[in-house]
Tab-separated table of C-alpha atoms in Angstrom:
chain	number	residue	atom	x	y	z
A	1	MET	CA	0.000	0.000	0.000
A	2	LEU	CA	1.296	3.434	-0.938
A	3	ILE	CA	1.785	5.962	1.792
A	4	PRO	CA	-0.482	9.017	1.416
A	5	GLU	CA	2.403	11.298	0.374
A	6	ALA	CA	3.498	8.924	-2.422
A	7	LYS	CA	-0.100	8.513	-3.568
A	8	LYS	CA	-0.441	12.279	-3.885
A	9	TYR	CA	2.713	12.524	-6.026
A	10	LEU	CA	1.597	9.604	-8.170
A	11	LEU	CA	-1.735	11.299	-8.879
A	12	ILE	CA	0.012	14.594	-9.691
A	13	SER	CA	2.399	12.790	-12.068
A	14	ILE	CA	-0.478	11.044	-13.822
A	15	GLY	CA	-2.248	14.389	-14.151
A	16	PHE	CA	0.808	15.997	-15.743
A	17	LEU	CA	1.169	13.059	-18.162
A	18	LEU	CA	-2.484	13.394	-19.204
A	19	ILE	CA	-2.038	17.129	-19.781
A	20	ALA	CA	1.160	16.526	-21.779
A	21	PHE	CA	-0.588	13.901	-23.903
A	22	SER	CA	-3.511	16.197	-24.610
A	23	LEU	CA	-1.165	19.035	-25.689
A	24	SER	CA	1.072	16.926	-27.934
A	25	PRO	CA	-0.767	13.827	-29.177
A	26	ASP	CA	1.312	13.573	-32.378
A	27	VAL	CA	4.486	13.033	-30.376
A	28	TRP	CA	2.959	10.208	-28.401
A	29	LEU	CA	1.367	8.574	-31.449
A	30	SER	CA	4.492	8.688	-33.649
A	31	PRO	CA	7.499	9.451	-31.445
A	32	THR	CA	10.137	8.459	-34.033
A	33	THR	CA	9.012	10.917	-36.712
A	34	THR	CA	7.713	13.944	-34.799
A	35	ILE	CA	9.770	16.888	-33.557
A	36	ILE	CA	8.314	19.023	-30.786
A	37	GLY	CA	8.321	22.752	-31.454
A	38	ALA	CA	7.525	25.265	-34.144
A	39	GLU	CA	8.890	24.733	-37.635
A	40	HIS	CA	11.073	27.842	-37.356
A	41	SER	CA	12.569	26.944	-33.984
A	42	ASP	CA	16.141	25.817	-33.484
A	43	ILE	CA	15.177	22.268	-32.512
A	44	TRP	CA	15.882	21.064	-36.041
A	45	ALA	CA	19.367	22.622	-35.872
A	46	HIS	CA	20.113	20.779	-32.633
A	47	ILE	CA	18.955	17.467	-34.095
A	48	TRP	CA	21.026	18.125	-37.218
A	49	GLY	CA	24.046	18.904	-35.027
A	50	ASN	CA	23.642	15.593	-33.203
A	51	TRP	CA	23.404	13.779	-36.542
A	52	ARG	CA	26.433	15.656	-37.915
A	53	THR	CA	28.519	14.775	-34.861
A	54	GLU	CA	27.618	11.120	-35.251
A	55	GLN	CA	28.402	11.162	-38.980
A	56	SER	CA	31.741	12.883	-38.463
A	57	LEU	CA	32.857	10.480	-35.766
A	58	PHE	CA	31.682	7.192	-37.260
A	59	ILE	CA	31.856	7.852	-41.023
A	60	ASP	CA	34.657	10.411	-41.393
A	61	GLY	CA	36.599	9.402	-38.273
A	62	GLN	CA	37.131	12.959	-37.052
A	63	LEU	CA	35.590	15.512	-34.736
A	64	PRO	CA	33.057	17.764	-36.493
A	65	TYR	CA	35.070	20.987	-36.657
A	66	GLN	CA	35.124	21.318	-40.457
A	67	GLU	CA	32.083	21.217	-42.730
A	68	ASN	CA	32.666	21.098	-46.477
A	69	HIS	CA	29.054	22.003	-47.275
A	70	LEU	CA	29.365	25.411	-45.615
A	71	ASN	CA	30.881	28.209	-47.712
A	72	HIS	CA	30.986	25.904	-50.745
A	73	PRO	CA	33.404	25.073	-52.391
A	74	TYR	CA	35.899	26.059	-49.683
A	75	GLY	CA	34.191	24.659	-46.621
A	76	GLY	CA	34.246	26.274	-43.255
A	77	ALA	CA	34.474	25.833	-39.537
A	78	LEU	CA	31.420	24.180	-38.120
A	79	TYR	CA	30.092	25.901	-35.037
A	80	HIS	CA	27.908	23.429	-33.243
A	81	VAL	CA	26.692	24.679	-29.895
A	82	ASP	CA	25.830	21.217	-28.599
A	83	LEU	CA	29.022	19.303	-29.411
A	84	LEU	CA	29.498	17.954	-25.879
A	85	ASN	CA	25.800	17.127	-25.534
A	86	SER	CA	25.945	15.409	-28.924
A	87	LEU	CA	28.758	13.202	-27.698
A	88	PHE	CA	26.785	12.314	-24.582
A	89	ALA	CA	23.642	11.664	-26.645
A	90	ILE	CA	25.199	9.157	-29.054
A	91	PRO	CA	24.303	6.102	-26.928
A	92	LEU	CA	20.725	7.356	-26.571
A	93	ARG	CA	20.569	8.208	-30.273
A	94	LEU	CA	21.565	4.659	-31.131
A	95	ILE	CA	18.758	3.259	-28.952
A	96	PHE	CA	16.078	5.841	-29.776
A	97	SER	CA	15.502	8.016	-32.807
A	98	PRO	CA	16.503	11.694	-32.772
């Protein structure tokens, strides 16, 4: 039997989950293909940065400091604000989708 304090927190957590589901049903129904946020937000840039870090490390074998597709045909320095977070997220990215 749950103690009264734990029961209260469980009910609050369930309430928050129901509210979250009602505000973002697409994410819950197709979590591997939906990105939360407005189409002009920077969420896509963060997901791209995570993908680019993974590609640079595992395909090119180098850290993602140079990007040939920027400033074509010369390339340029890649400024990726989430480089450390991208490195930490690689194990999660391999288990889950972006």
